[in-house]
Amino acid sequence: MGADQQTLKQTTSYVHGRHLPSTQTYDNVDPSTGAVLGQVGRSGADEVDQAVTSARQAQREWRRTTPAQRSALLVAIADAVLGHRDELARLESEDTGKPLTQAYADVDVAARYFRFYGQAIESYYGRTIPLGPDTHAYTKREPYGVTGHIVAWNYPLQLISRAVATSLATGNTAVAKPADETPRSTVRLAEIITEAGAPAGAFNVVTGLGAEAGQALAAHPGIDHLGFVGSTQTGSLIAHAAADRVIPTVLELGGKSANVVFPDADIDAALPSLVRSVVQNAGQTCSAGSRLLVHASIREEVTHKIVGAFEQITIGAGVDDPQLGPLVSAKQRERVAGFLAEVDSSQVLTGGTAPDSLDGPLAGGSYFLPTVVDRVDPASRIAQEEVFGPVVAVLSFEDEEEAAALANGTDYGLVSAVWTQNLGTAHRMVDAIEAGQIFVNTYGAGGGVELPFGGFKKSGYGREKGLEALDEYTQTKTVVMKL
Ligand code: NAD
C-alpha cells in the first residue's frame, strides 16, 4: 500500500456525530507484521473539551427519554453491531493482533452488552420505603450526567461496549478515549451508534495518547463519572484526578489470577480451560490464569499435559486466525521477555522466547511462544506481577491452607478458579480466596455479560457487567412526602 492510501486511513476523533481531523498524528502499527496500518489523530485538551461540551448538550435531552425509548435504541445498536460483524472483527484483529475467531467473539459480546442493558433498563426501578401511613417515601435512580471512559488495548470493543451500553441505558451520555494502540473499532462503533439513531453527542470518541487526551479527559470539569480499565499504576492517577473533583470512579485494573488444582480434580476436563486461560488473546487478558497452583502430588502430570498442549498451538497473524497471535506491540514483547530473563533456564519447560520459525512479513511481528515456568518462587516478580503474555507460572501446594495463602499472596484479587470434585474443598476455597470472581471447575477469562465483574485489593473497585453495573452508573435520590 502506498503512503497516500495510508494517509487516507486516518482514524480521527468523533465528536457530535462528526469526525474531527487532527493536524498531529501518530502511526497505528500492525502487531502481526510491524507495518503501519494508518495514522491516528493525536487529540488533546481542545478536542476533549469539544467532546465533553457535546455530551453535556446531548444529555439534557437524553436524560428525559423513557427507558422504553433508550431500550429501543440499545437493541437497534446491538443489531447494527452484528450487521457490521465482519468489518468490526477485522479492525479489531488488525489493531490488536488477536486471532480472527476471538475478534468475532468480541464483536458478539459487544452486541450482547447493548442488548442486555437495552432489555434490563426497562425493569430497573427505585423502591418505596414504608415509613408510615401519612408518608410516601421512595427512591429514584438518576444518571450522573456525562461519563468518561479510558480503556486498555486488549479487548477494545468489549471494554468500551460494556461501559457505554450501561451509560446510555441509564440516561448518561459518554466520552471515550480508546487505548493509543487500538482506536479503530471504537471510532467505527461511534459511527454505528449514530447510524442506529443515537442523538449527536450521545457517544463521542477522542483518539490520542494517554498522557495527553487521556489525562485531559480525566481532569475535565465537565465529566461527572469516570470509568477506567487499565493498569493499577495509571488507575491510581485516574483515582487522584477523580478525587480532586469529588466524582465517582470505577477502576477495573490488573490481575494475577490463579487456577488452583486439587489432586481429585478431573485434569483432562480442566486442561482446555487451563490452556485457554493463558493463551487466549496471547495472555493479554486482565483475568488471565497466569498462575497455576497445583497440588504437589499432581504437579508433574499437570505440567506435562500443559506443555504438550502448548507445543501444539498454531502461531501467526491475527487475521489468518491461528490459535495464538502476536502481543500488541514490540514494547509489550520486550516486557514479557524481561520476566523470562529473571528465571533460571531449567525452570522453563517450554517456550520462553520469540518463535524462530516465522519469516516473511511475520518476521516483523511481536510474537512470543506459549511458555510454562515451573517451580516459581512465590516472592519472585513473575509470581507477583502481571506478565501480560502467554506465560504461566507454576507453583505447588500441600494442603488447602497453603493453596489459599498462595492464591492470596499477591496485591491483586481479580479472578480465581478452583478445580476439585470435593464440595467441601470448593466452598472453603471460595470463602478463603480474595477475588471479585471465583469459578469452580470452569474458568471464564473475559466473557460473562451477566456476571458482575471487578476487583478486590489492587485489582480495583466498583463493578461493571451484570445488573450491578446499573447501580454503578446511577445515583440514588430519596424522596420523602408528608401526606
Ligand atoms: P494503561 O494503564 O497503560 O493504559 C490504559 C489506558 O489509560 C489507555 O487508554 C491509556 O492511553 C490511558 N492512559 C495512560 N496514561 C494515562 C494518564 N496519565 N492519564 C489518563 N489516561 C492514561 O494499561 P494498558 O497497558 O493499556 O492495559 C493493560 C492493563 O489493563 C493490564 O494491567 C490489564 O490487567 C488491565 N485490564 C483490566 C481489565 C479489567 O476489567 N479489570 C480489563 C482489561 C485490561
PDB file of C-alpha atoms in Angstrom, residues 252-367:
ATOM      1  CA  GLU A 252     -11.002  -2.189  36.501  1.00  0.00           C
ATOM      2  CA  LEU A 253      -7.302  -2.892  36.933  1.00  0.00           C
ATOM      3  CA  GLY A 254      -4.810  -5.701  36.641  1.00  0.00           C
ATOM      4  CA  GLY A 255      -4.801  -9.246  37.952  1.00  0.00           C
ATOM      5  CA  LYS A 256      -2.591 -12.210  38.770  1.00  0.00           C
ATOM      6  CA  SER A 257      -5.342 -14.783  38.752  1.00  0.00           C
ATOM      7  CA  ALA A 258      -4.770 -18.352  39.923  1.00  0.00           C
ATOM      8  CA  ASN A 259      -6.106 -21.684  38.755  1.00  0.00           C
ATOM      9  CA  VAL A 260      -5.938 -23.870  41.889  1.00  0.00           C
ATOM     10  CA  VAL A 261      -5.883 -27.571  41.021  1.00  0.00           C
ATOM     11  CA  PHE A 262      -6.514 -30.188  43.736  1.00  0.00           C
ATOM     12  CA  PRO A 263      -5.496 -33.848  43.350  1.00  0.00           C
ATOM     13  CA  ASP A 264      -9.103 -35.038  42.969  1.00  0.00           C
ATOM     14  CA  ALA A 265      -9.757 -32.706  40.000  1.00  0.00           C
ATOM     15  CA  ASP A 266     -10.649 -34.137  36.604  1.00  0.00           C
ATOM     16  CA  ILE A 267      -7.407 -32.977  34.993  1.00  0.00           C
ATOM     17  CA  ASP A 268      -8.333 -33.858  31.425  1.00  0.00           C
ATOM     18  CA  ALA A 269     -11.581 -31.913  31.736  1.00  0.00           C
ATOM     19  CA  ALA A 270      -9.682 -28.962  33.249  1.00  0.00           C
ATOM     20  CA  LEU A 271      -6.892 -28.916  30.673  1.00  0.00           C
ATOM     21  CA  PRO A 272      -8.615 -26.932  27.872  1.00  0.00           C
ATOM     22  CA  SER A 273      -9.539 -24.189  30.368  1.00  0.00           C
ATOM     23  CA  LEU A 274      -6.063 -24.132  31.942  1.00  0.00           C
ATOM     24  CA  VAL A 275      -4.564 -23.687  28.469  1.00  0.00           C
ATOM     25  CA  ARG A 276      -7.117 -21.186  27.154  1.00  0.00           C
ATOM     26  CA  SER A 277      -6.878 -19.007  30.264  1.00  0.00           C
ATOM     27  CA  VAL A 278      -3.207 -18.374  29.404  1.00  0.00           C
ATOM     28  CA  VAL A 279      -3.234 -18.413  25.612  1.00  0.00           C
ATOM     29  CA  GLN A 280      -6.467 -16.508  24.857  1.00  0.00           C
ATOM     30  CA  ASN A 281      -5.572 -13.068  23.481  1.00  0.00           C
ATOM     31  CA  ALA A 282      -1.891 -14.083  23.861  1.00  0.00           C
ATOM     32  CA  GLY A 283      -2.261 -13.909  27.641  1.00  0.00           C
ATOM     33  CA  GLN A 284      -3.131 -10.217  27.468  1.00  0.00           C
ATOM     34  CA  THR A 285      -6.303 -10.616  29.491  1.00  0.00           C
ATOM     35  CA  CYS A 286      -6.756  -8.917  32.874  1.00  0.00           C
ATOM     36  CA  SER A 287      -8.255 -12.155  34.173  1.00  0.00           C
ATOM     37  CA  ALA A 288      -5.713 -14.484  32.503  1.00  0.00           C
ATOM     38  CA  GLY A 289      -4.993 -17.586  34.576  1.00  0.00           C
ATOM     39  CA  SER A 290      -1.372 -16.554  34.790  1.00  0.00           C
ATOM     40  CA  ARG A 291      -0.626 -18.564  37.940  1.00  0.00           C
ATOM     41  CA  LEU A 292      -1.143 -22.309  38.145  1.00  0.00           C
ATOM     42  CA  LEU A 293      -1.255 -23.520  41.740  1.00  0.00           C
ATOM     43  CA  VAL A 294      -1.159 -27.283  41.632  1.00  0.00           C
ATOM     44  CA  HIS A 295      -1.078 -29.898  44.385  1.00  0.00           C
ATOM     45  CA  ALA A 296       2.467 -31.270  44.684  1.00  0.00           C
ATOM     46  CA  SER A 297       1.290 -34.857  44.027  1.00  0.00           C
ATOM     47  CA  ILE A 298      -0.002 -33.997  40.515  1.00  0.00           C
ATOM     48  CA  ARG A 299       2.433 -31.222  39.530  1.00  0.00           C
ATOM     49  CA  GLU A 300       4.385 -33.337  37.040  1.00  0.00           C
ATOM     50  CA  GLU A 301       1.278 -34.793  35.390  1.00  0.00           C
ATOM     51  CA  VAL A 302      -0.406 -31.385  35.007  1.00  0.00           C
ATOM     52  CA  THR A 303       2.669 -29.526  33.769  1.00  0.00           C
ATOM     53  CA  HIS A 304       3.472 -32.347  31.329  1.00  0.00           C
ATOM     54  CA  LYS A 305      -0.021 -32.125  29.830  1.00  0.00           C
ATOM     55  CA  ILE A 306       0.086 -28.330  29.581  1.00  0.00           C
ATOM     56  CA  VAL A 307       3.474 -28.404  27.887  1.00  0.00           C
ATOM     57  CA  GLY A 308       2.087 -30.933  25.382  1.00  0.00           C
ATOM     58  CA  ALA A 309      -0.907 -28.698  24.628  1.00  0.00           C
ATOM     59  CA  PHE A 310       1.222 -25.508  24.361  1.00  0.00           C
ATOM     60  CA  GLU A 311       3.548 -27.180  21.856  1.00  0.00           C
ATOM     61  CA  GLN A 312       0.597 -27.916  19.536  1.00  0.00           C
ATOM     62  CA  ILE A 313      -0.570 -24.296  19.378  1.00  0.00           C
ATOM     63  CA  THR A 314      -0.501 -22.641  15.970  1.00  0.00           C
ATOM     64  CA  ILE A 315       1.015 -19.139  15.755  1.00  0.00           C
ATOM     65  CA  GLY A 316       0.540 -16.481  13.114  1.00  0.00           C
ATOM     66  CA  ALA A 317      -1.020 -13.161  12.077  1.00  0.00           C
ATOM     67  CA  GLY A 318      -4.347 -12.495  13.811  1.00  0.00           C
ATOM     68  CA  VAL A 319      -6.233 -12.117  10.533  1.00  0.00           C
ATOM     69  CA  ASP A 320      -5.061 -15.607   9.434  1.00  0.00           C
ATOM     70  CA  ASP A 321      -6.812 -16.976  12.522  1.00  0.00           C
ATOM     71  CA  PRO A 322      -4.162 -19.089  14.254  1.00  0.00           C
ATOM     72  CA  GLN A 323      -4.682 -20.144  17.895  1.00  0.00           C
ATOM     73  CA  LEU A 324      -2.115 -17.574  19.058  1.00  0.00           C
ATOM     74  CA  GLY A 325      -1.444 -14.152  17.537  1.00  0.00           C
ATOM     75  CA  PRO A 326       1.288 -11.642  18.398  1.00  0.00           C
ATOM     76  CA  LEU A 327       1.466  -9.469  21.503  1.00  0.00           C
ATOM     77  CA  VAL A 328       0.050  -5.991  20.974  1.00  0.00           C
ATOM     78  CA  SER A 329       3.423  -4.308  20.361  1.00  0.00           C
ATOM     79  CA  ALA A 330       7.179  -4.793  20.261  1.00  0.00           C
ATOM     80  CA  LYS A 331       7.327  -2.949  23.601  1.00  0.00           C
ATOM     81  CA  GLN A 332       4.963  -5.476  25.166  1.00  0.00           C
ATOM     82  CA  ARG A 333       7.086  -8.356  23.858  1.00  0.00           C
ATOM     83  CA  GLU A 334      10.205  -6.801  25.410  1.00  0.00           C
ATOM     84  CA  ARG A 335       8.361  -6.539  28.699  1.00  0.00           C
ATOM     85  CA  VAL A 336       7.415 -10.240  28.589  1.00  0.00           C
ATOM     86  CA  ALA A 337      10.974 -11.249  27.651  1.00  0.00           C
ATOM     87  CA  GLY A 338      12.207  -9.223  30.653  1.00  0.00           C
ATOM     88  CA  PHE A 339      10.310 -11.535  33.021  1.00  0.00           C
ATOM     89  CA  LEU A 340      11.820 -14.612  31.376  1.00  0.00           C
ATOM     90  CA  ALA A 341      15.310 -13.151  31.727  1.00  0.00           C
ATOM     91  CA  GLU A 342      14.854 -13.281  35.509  1.00  0.00           C
ATOM     92  CA  VAL A 343      14.183 -17.038  35.803  1.00  0.00           C
ATOM     93  CA  ASP A 344      16.598 -19.940  35.563  1.00  0.00           C
ATOM     94  CA  SER A 345      16.506 -21.658  32.144  1.00  0.00           C
ATOM     95  CA  SER A 346      15.915 -25.030  33.904  1.00  0.00           C
ATOM     96  CA  GLN A 347      12.538 -23.683  35.081  1.00  0.00           C
ATOM     97  CA  VAL A 348      11.324 -23.029  31.530  1.00  0.00           C
ATOM     98  CA  LEU A 349       9.565 -26.246  30.463  1.00  0.00           C
ATOM     99  CA  THR A 350       8.569 -24.886  27.055  1.00  0.00           C
ATOM    100  CA  GLY A 351       8.703 -21.549  25.188  1.00  0.00           C
ATOM    101  CA  GLY A 352      10.496 -18.672  26.881  1.00  0.00           C
ATOM    102  CA  THR A 353      11.409 -16.840  23.675  1.00  0.00           C
ATOM    103  CA  ALA A 354      10.034 -15.462  20.446  1.00  0.00           C
ATOM    104  CA  PRO A 355       9.438 -18.212  17.845  1.00  0.00           C
ATOM    105  CA  ASP A 356      12.286 -18.557  15.345  1.00  0.00           C
ATOM    106  CA  SER A 357      10.131 -20.174  12.658  1.00  0.00           C
ATOM    107  CA  LEU A 358       8.271 -17.094  11.372  1.00  0.00           C
ATOM    108  CA  ASP A 359       9.563 -15.390   8.258  1.00  0.00           C
ATOM    109  CA  GLY A 360       8.370 -13.037   5.532  1.00  0.00           C
ATOM    110  CA  PRO A 361       6.154 -10.202   6.808  1.00  0.00           C
ATOM    111  CA  LEU A 362       5.555 -12.032  10.103  1.00  0.00           C
ATOM    112  CA  ALA A 363       9.246 -11.679  10.990  1.00  0.00           C
ATOM    113  CA  GLY A 364       8.419  -8.074  11.952  1.00  0.00           C
ATOM    114  CA  GLY A 365       5.593  -9.128  14.319  1.00  0.00           C
ATOM    115  CA  SER A 366       5.620  -9.236  18.128  1.00  0.00           C
ATOM    116  CA  TYR A 367       5.235 -12.976  18.692  1.00  0.00           C
TER     117      TYR A 367
END
